[in-house]
Every structure is written in structure tokens, then in C-alpha cells.
């Protein structure tokens, strides 16, 4: 978080009464847990406060303040967006909020985090990974959209003033313009102070890059065949395909389904009507190949490929226009609470 300490908390009687809490807050800046927002014109007040209360550490803390003030001087428009401005009456509560780890709530803490870590490495957002590894960001399992939304709201209630909670959930969308109930869930959480991001694609797994797949060979694996068929999809088709269950569909009633047959015994795949005509031009054999989907293996495989260097940020361009911008926006939302 970006935190501003008003100069009146450093001077006269307020400076003496709040010294212990202010120094604890400055220690957060020194540990790089949070970022100090300070104007160059306040440096004299900071210097006097430190010399009065911590003469031994004054030079270290003063250098920290100088660096922060120079960064603020060069920030566009003063760089005040998203800043926690403490006050005498809120200082103790603000300190408790800033001392707690930030919270990221997802539907599945294992698979979703594997995807987020892989994407963070591709986009140069390793600071988010470092925050998790350093216990400054906790990742929590929601167990689905409803559970994730409720858990995010519950976590936000644990913070007094600055709700350092982010909810990232799938859209479950069937086509690019599809607005689902998950958008409403995210908006409800936002009204409770949660920072929410609903993925534009159907699910987190749909951001799995398919670059550099091996060429088709005799006896190629089932996974390779499915990836080869998936790579034939347009970006829009790939974005809204059910990566886990494919065109076999989830086991539920058949009233909202339409089926197409390949002419082969026992080969039926289900394309939900909400997809509209999105998959009408897909070759029959690719629908057959993709009817089972990919299960839950893709996030781990994606992360392994990224760690091996087999995928770069340029490969994200294959997911379609605006994808990098959306993902960067998601990471900025997460950064905003760390």
C-alpha cells in the first residue's frame, strides 16, 4: 500500500503522542512492506521528528524519506491515487490494517494461483509472487464463485479502514458480450469494500498460452492432439471454451443443451445454446477431439512451461487483442492492496 503521514502527526504534541506508532509505520517502509508517500516540503518536519525520537536511526530513516519524497516529486499529478492517508484518530487502526497480510481470494487456491504465477512471470509482475512468498499476500481458496465471494466479504470485514482484499473469479461467459451472475457477485463484494476482478475469458485456464506446441506426429499423445485442435480455434472460441469439461459438458439436465453427432457410434458432444453460433464453423473432428476437455492439468503444465522458458510474454498476443492489458489491470488491482 502507498501510505502518507501528514506533517501534523510529526510535530509538536501530536508528534510526541504518536511517536511510537509513527515509528512502527516507518519501519514498514524500511522493510518494503509498504511505500511511503511524502512531499519534499515535509522533509524538515521528518528530520526534526527523527532527531527528537530516534537519533541513532535518524540518518537511515531520513534517507528513506528523501528517496520517497523524490519519487513523489516525479510522480504524475502528485501520484495520490490509492494512497492511505493516516490521521491521529485513525493511526492505530491504520497500523493494524497495514500490518496484516493482504488477501487474494480465488475459486481454487491451487489451480488459480498456478495460472496467476505463470502469468505474473510472463508479464514482469514477480513482485506479486514475492509478496505471497514473503507472507505479505495470502491466497485463499473460495471453493467456487459463491464461496469465494462470501469469503472475500468476510475477510474485508476484518480490516478497519483499508480493505486490503482482492477477489478474482471466472466470468463463466459463453461469448464475448456475455454478462453473467458472476459480475453481479463481484459488484456485491465491491459494495463491501472488496476490490474485484472478473475475468473477461470464461475461466482462468482459458489464459493458458498454446504457443510452441510440438508438430503432429504418428502416435502423438492425447494431450498433444487436444492442444493441436484447440490451437485451431479463433481467439474468441478459445476464450469461451470449457477447458475442463470440453464439449462433453458437465453432468446435469439436458434441457439447455444441443447435440451434434460425428456419425461415429458413441461420439456425441454438447454445445450449450448460450454459445450461439460461436462454434458452428469448427471442424467435426476437432469437436470430437475436444469433447473430453483437459481436466485440471493445464495450470500446472502451463507454469512448468513458463519456468522452463518455453513461453514468453509475446506468446500472450496469440490470445487476442486486449488480453495483456486486462491481465496487467488484474495485477494492478492485486498490487493495490499489497
mmCIF file with all atom_site columns, C-alpha atoms in Angstrom, residues 120-209:
data_model
loop_
_atom_site.group_PDB
_atom_site.id
_atom_site.type_symbol
_atom_site.label_atom_id
_atom_site.label_alt_id
_atom_site.label_comp_id
_atom_site.label_asym_id
_atom_site.label_entity_id
_atom_site.label_seq_id
_atom_site.pdbx_PDB_ins_code
_atom_site.Cartn_x
_atom_site.Cartn_y
_atom_site.Cartn_z
_atom_site.occupancy
_atom_site.B_iso_or_equiv
_atom_site.pdbx_formal_charge
_atom_site.auth_seq_id
_atom_site.auth_comp_id
_atom_site.auth_asym_id
_atom_site.auth_atom_id
_atom_site.pdbx_PDB_model_num
ATOM 1  C CA . UNK A 1 120 ? 2.926   -12.878 -13.421 1.00 0.00 ? 120 UNK A CA 1
ATOM 2  C CA . UNK A 1 121 ? 6.255   -14.262 -14.596 1.00 0.00 ? 121 UNK A CA 1
ATOM 3  C CA . UNK A 1 122 ? 5.346   -13.585 -18.231 1.00 0.00 ? 122 UNK A CA 1
ATOM 4  C CA . UNK A 1 123 ? 4.265   -10.009 -17.549 1.00 0.00 ? 123 UNK A CA 1
ATOM 5  C CA . UNK A 1 124 ? 7.094   -8.987  -15.213 1.00 0.00 ? 124 UNK A CA 1
ATOM 6  C CA . UNK A 1 125 ? 4.868   -8.978  -12.117 1.00 0.00 ? 125 UNK A CA 1
ATOM 7  C CA . UNK A 1 126 ? 7.149   -11.099 -9.952  1.00 0.00 ? 126 UNK A CA 1
ATOM 8  C CA . UNK A 1 127 ? 6.632   -8.639  -7.078  1.00 0.00 ? 127 UNK A CA 1
ATOM 9  C CA . UNK A 1 128 ? 3.182   -10.214 -6.589  1.00 0.00 ? 128 UNK A CA 1
ATOM 10 C CA . UNK A 1 129 ? 4.819   -13.661 -6.313  1.00 0.00 ? 129 UNK A CA 1
ATOM 11 C CA . UNK A 1 130 ? 7.399   -12.230 -3.889  1.00 0.00 ? 130 UNK A CA 1
ATOM 12 C CA . UNK A 1 131 ? 4.584   -10.799 -1.756  1.00 0.00 ? 131 UNK A CA 1
ATOM 13 C CA . UNK A 1 132 ? 2.978   -14.228 -1.481  1.00 0.00 ? 132 UNK A CA 1
ATOM 14 C CA . UNK A 1 133 ? 6.274   -15.952 -0.735  1.00 0.00 ? 133 UNK A CA 1
ATOM 15 C CA . UNK A 1 134 ? 7.067   -13.297 1.860   1.00 0.00 ? 134 UNK A CA 1
ATOM 16 C CA . UNK A 1 135 ? 3.677   -13.721 3.600   1.00 0.00 ? 135 UNK A CA 1
ATOM 17 C CA . UNK A 1 136 ? 2.625   -10.181 2.666   1.00 0.00 ? 136 UNK A CA 1
ATOM 18 C CA . UNK A 1 137 ? -0.135  -11.639 0.469   1.00 0.00 ? 137 UNK A CA 1
ATOM 19 C CA . UNK A 1 138 ? -2.304  -14.574 1.463   1.00 0.00 ? 138 UNK A CA 1
ATOM 20 C CA . UNK A 1 139 ? -4.095  -16.608 -1.214  1.00 0.00 ? 139 UNK A CA 1
ATOM 21 C CA . UNK A 1 140 ? -7.359  -18.129 -0.048  1.00 0.00 ? 140 UNK A CA 1
ATOM 22 C CA . UNK A 1 141 ? -9.496  -20.874 -1.546  1.00 0.00 ? 141 UNK A CA 1
ATOM 23 C CA . UNK A 1 142 ? -13.128 -19.902 -2.087  1.00 0.00 ? 142 UNK A CA 1
ATOM 24 C CA . UNK A 1 143 ? -14.384 -23.274 -3.278  1.00 0.00 ? 143 UNK A CA 1
ATOM 25 C CA . UNK A 1 144 ? -16.357 -21.794 -6.192  1.00 0.00 ? 144 UNK A CA 1
ATOM 26 C CA . UNK A 1 145 ? -17.864 -18.416 -7.009  1.00 0.00 ? 145 UNK A CA 1
ATOM 27 C CA . UNK A 1 146 ? -20.338 -18.201 -4.125  1.00 0.00 ? 146 UNK A CA 1
ATOM 28 C CA . UNK A 1 147 ? -17.811 -19.339 -1.544  1.00 0.00 ? 147 UNK A CA 1
ATOM 29 C CA . UNK A 1 148 ? -15.109 -17.036 -2.894  1.00 0.00 ? 148 UNK A CA 1
ATOM 30 C CA . UNK A 1 149 ? -17.408 -14.021 -2.861  1.00 0.00 ? 149 UNK A CA 1
ATOM 31 C CA . UNK A 1 150 ? -18.570 -14.647 0.697   1.00 0.00 ? 150 UNK A CA 1
ATOM 32 C CA . UNK A 1 151 ? -15.037 -15.347 1.902   1.00 0.00 ? 151 UNK A CA 1
ATOM 33 C CA . UNK A 1 152 ? -13.802 -12.097 0.348   1.00 0.00 ? 152 UNK A CA 1
ATOM 34 C CA . UNK A 1 153 ? -16.550 -10.136 2.101   1.00 0.00 ? 153 UNK A CA 1
ATOM 35 C CA . UNK A 1 154 ? -15.748 -11.874 5.402   1.00 0.00 ? 154 UNK A CA 1
ATOM 36 C CA . UNK A 1 155 ? -12.059 -11.073 5.003   1.00 0.00 ? 155 UNK A CA 1
ATOM 37 C CA . UNK A 1 156 ? -12.798 -7.428  4.200   1.00 0.00 ? 156 UNK A CA 1
ATOM 38 C CA . UNK A 1 157 ? -14.739 -7.146  7.442   1.00 0.00 ? 157 UNK A CA 1
ATOM 39 C CA . UNK A 1 158 ? -11.525 -7.962  9.326   1.00 0.00 ? 158 UNK A CA 1
ATOM 40 C CA . UNK A 1 159 ? -9.963  -4.685  8.174   1.00 0.00 ? 159 UNK A CA 1
ATOM 41 C CA . UNK A 1 160 ? -10.914 -1.468  9.931   1.00 0.00 ? 160 UNK A CA 1
ATOM 42 C CA . UNK A 1 161 ? -10.488 1.205   7.295   1.00 0.00 ? 161 UNK A CA 1
ATOM 43 C CA . UNK A 1 162 ? -8.444  -0.032  4.338   1.00 0.00 ? 162 UNK A CA 1
ATOM 44 C CA . UNK A 1 163 ? -9.994  -3.212  2.935   1.00 0.00 ? 163 UNK A CA 1
ATOM 45 C CA . UNK A 1 164 ? -6.916  -4.972  1.579   1.00 0.00 ? 164 UNK A CA 1
ATOM 46 C CA . UNK A 1 165 ? -8.822  -7.763  -0.157  1.00 0.00 ? 165 UNK A CA 1
ATOM 47 C CA . UNK A 1 166 ? -8.999  -8.718  -3.849  1.00 0.00 ? 166 UNK A CA 1
ATOM 48 C CA . UNK A 1 167 ? -11.486 -11.152 -5.374  1.00 0.00 ? 167 UNK A CA 1
ATOM 49 C CA . UNK A 1 168 ? -10.581 -12.736 -8.732  1.00 0.00 ? 168 UNK A CA 1
ATOM 50 C CA . UNK A 1 169 ? -13.259 -15.003 -10.216 1.00 0.00 ? 169 UNK A CA 1
ATOM 51 C CA . UNK A 1 170 ? -14.094 -16.557 -13.567 1.00 0.00 ? 170 UNK A CA 1
ATOM 52 C CA . UNK A 1 171 ? -16.758 -14.933 -15.719 1.00 0.00 ? 171 UNK A CA 1
ATOM 53 C CA . UNK A 1 172 ? -18.197 -18.302 -16.882 1.00 0.00 ? 172 UNK A CA 1
ATOM 54 C CA . UNK A 1 173 ? -19.094 -16.419 -20.056 1.00 0.00 ? 173 UNK A CA 1
ATOM 55 C CA . UNK A 1 174 ? -20.246 -18.249 -23.194 1.00 0.00 ? 174 UNK A CA 1
ATOM 56 C CA . UNK A 1 175 ? -19.388 -15.498 -25.691 1.00 0.00 ? 175 UNK A CA 1
ATOM 57 C CA . UNK A 1 176 ? -17.516 -12.167 -25.664 1.00 0.00 ? 176 UNK A CA 1
ATOM 58 C CA . UNK A 1 177 ? -20.537 -9.992  -24.786 1.00 0.00 ? 177 UNK A CA 1
ATOM 59 C CA . UNK A 1 178 ? -21.910 -12.359 -22.143 1.00 0.00 ? 178 UNK A CA 1
ATOM 60 C CA . UNK A 1 179 ? -22.642 -10.813 -18.746 1.00 0.00 ? 179 UNK A CA 1
ATOM 61 C CA . UNK A 1 180 ? -23.132 -13.472 -16.078 1.00 0.00 ? 180 UNK A CA 1
ATOM 62 C CA . UNK A 1 181 ? -24.195 -13.687 -12.474 1.00 0.00 ? 181 UNK A CA 1
ATOM 63 C CA . UNK A 1 182 ? -20.522 -13.620 -11.510 1.00 0.00 ? 182 UNK A CA 1
ATOM 64 C CA . UNK A 1 183 ? -20.367 -9.945  -12.473 1.00 0.00 ? 183 UNK A CA 1
ATOM 65 C CA . UNK A 1 184 ? -23.208 -9.293  -10.045 1.00 0.00 ? 184 UNK A CA 1
ATOM 66 C CA . UNK A 1 185 ? -21.407 -11.256 -7.325  1.00 0.00 ? 185 UNK A CA 1
ATOM 67 C CA . UNK A 1 186 ? -18.273 -9.187  -7.835  1.00 0.00 ? 186 UNK A CA 1
ATOM 68 C CA . UNK A 1 187 ? -20.259 -5.957  -7.700  1.00 0.00 ? 187 UNK A CA 1
ATOM 69 C CA . UNK A 1 188 ? -21.904 -7.059  -4.456  1.00 0.00 ? 188 UNK A CA 1
ATOM 70 C CA . UNK A 1 189 ? -18.474 -7.781  -2.963  1.00 0.00 ? 189 UNK A CA 1
ATOM 71 C CA . UNK A 1 190 ? -17.214 -4.393  -4.155  1.00 0.00 ? 190 UNK A CA 1
ATOM 72 C CA . UNK A 1 191 ? -20.003 -2.687  -2.217  1.00 0.00 ? 191 UNK A CA 1
ATOM 73 C CA . UNK A 1 192 ? -18.496 -4.272  0.900   1.00 0.00 ? 192 UNK A CA 1
ATOM 74 C CA . UNK A 1 193 ? -15.075 -2.809  0.146   1.00 0.00 ? 193 UNK A CA 1
ATOM 75 C CA . UNK A 1 194 ? -13.581 -5.733  -1.823  1.00 0.00 ? 194 UNK A CA 1
ATOM 76 C CA . UNK A 1 195 ? -11.510 -4.963  -4.922  1.00 0.00 ? 195 UNK A CA 1
ATOM 77 C CA . UNK A 1 196 ? -12.917 -7.317  -7.560  1.00 0.00 ? 196 UNK A CA 1
ATOM 78 C CA . UNK A 1 197 ? -11.738 -8.533  -10.953 1.00 0.00 ? 197 UNK A CA 1
ATOM 79 C CA . UNK A 1 198 ? -13.964 -10.708 -13.133 1.00 0.00 ? 198 UNK A CA 1
ATOM 80 C CA . UNK A 1 199 ? -12.005 -12.399 -15.901 1.00 0.00 ? 199 UNK A CA 1
ATOM 81 C CA . UNK A 1 200 ? -13.028 -11.486 -19.437 1.00 0.00 ? 200 UNK A CA 1
ATOM 82 C CA . UNK A 1 201 ? -12.438 -15.063 -20.552 1.00 0.00 ? 201 UNK A CA 1
ATOM 83 C CA . UNK A 1 202 ? -14.623 -17.926 -19.381 1.00 0.00 ? 202 UNK A CA 1
ATOM 84 C CA . UNK A 1 203 ? -12.189 -19.287 -16.780 1.00 0.00 ? 203 UNK A CA 1
ATOM 85 C CA . UNK A 1 204 ? -8.631  -18.756 -15.563 1.00 0.00 ? 204 UNK A CA 1
ATOM 86 C CA . UNK A 1 205 ? -7.489  -21.783 -17.601 1.00 0.00 ? 205 UNK A CA 1
ATOM 87 C CA . UNK A 1 206 ? -8.524  -20.042 -20.829 1.00 0.00 ? 206 UNK A CA 1
ATOM 88 C CA . UNK A 1 207 ? -5.480  -17.762 -20.481 1.00 0.00 ? 207 UNK A CA 1
ATOM 89 C CA . UNK A 1 208 ? -3.213  -20.763 -20.939 1.00 0.00 ? 208 UNK A CA 1
ATOM 90 C CA . UNK A 1 209 ? -0.877  -19.926 -23.856 1.00 0.00 ? 209 UNK A CA 1
#
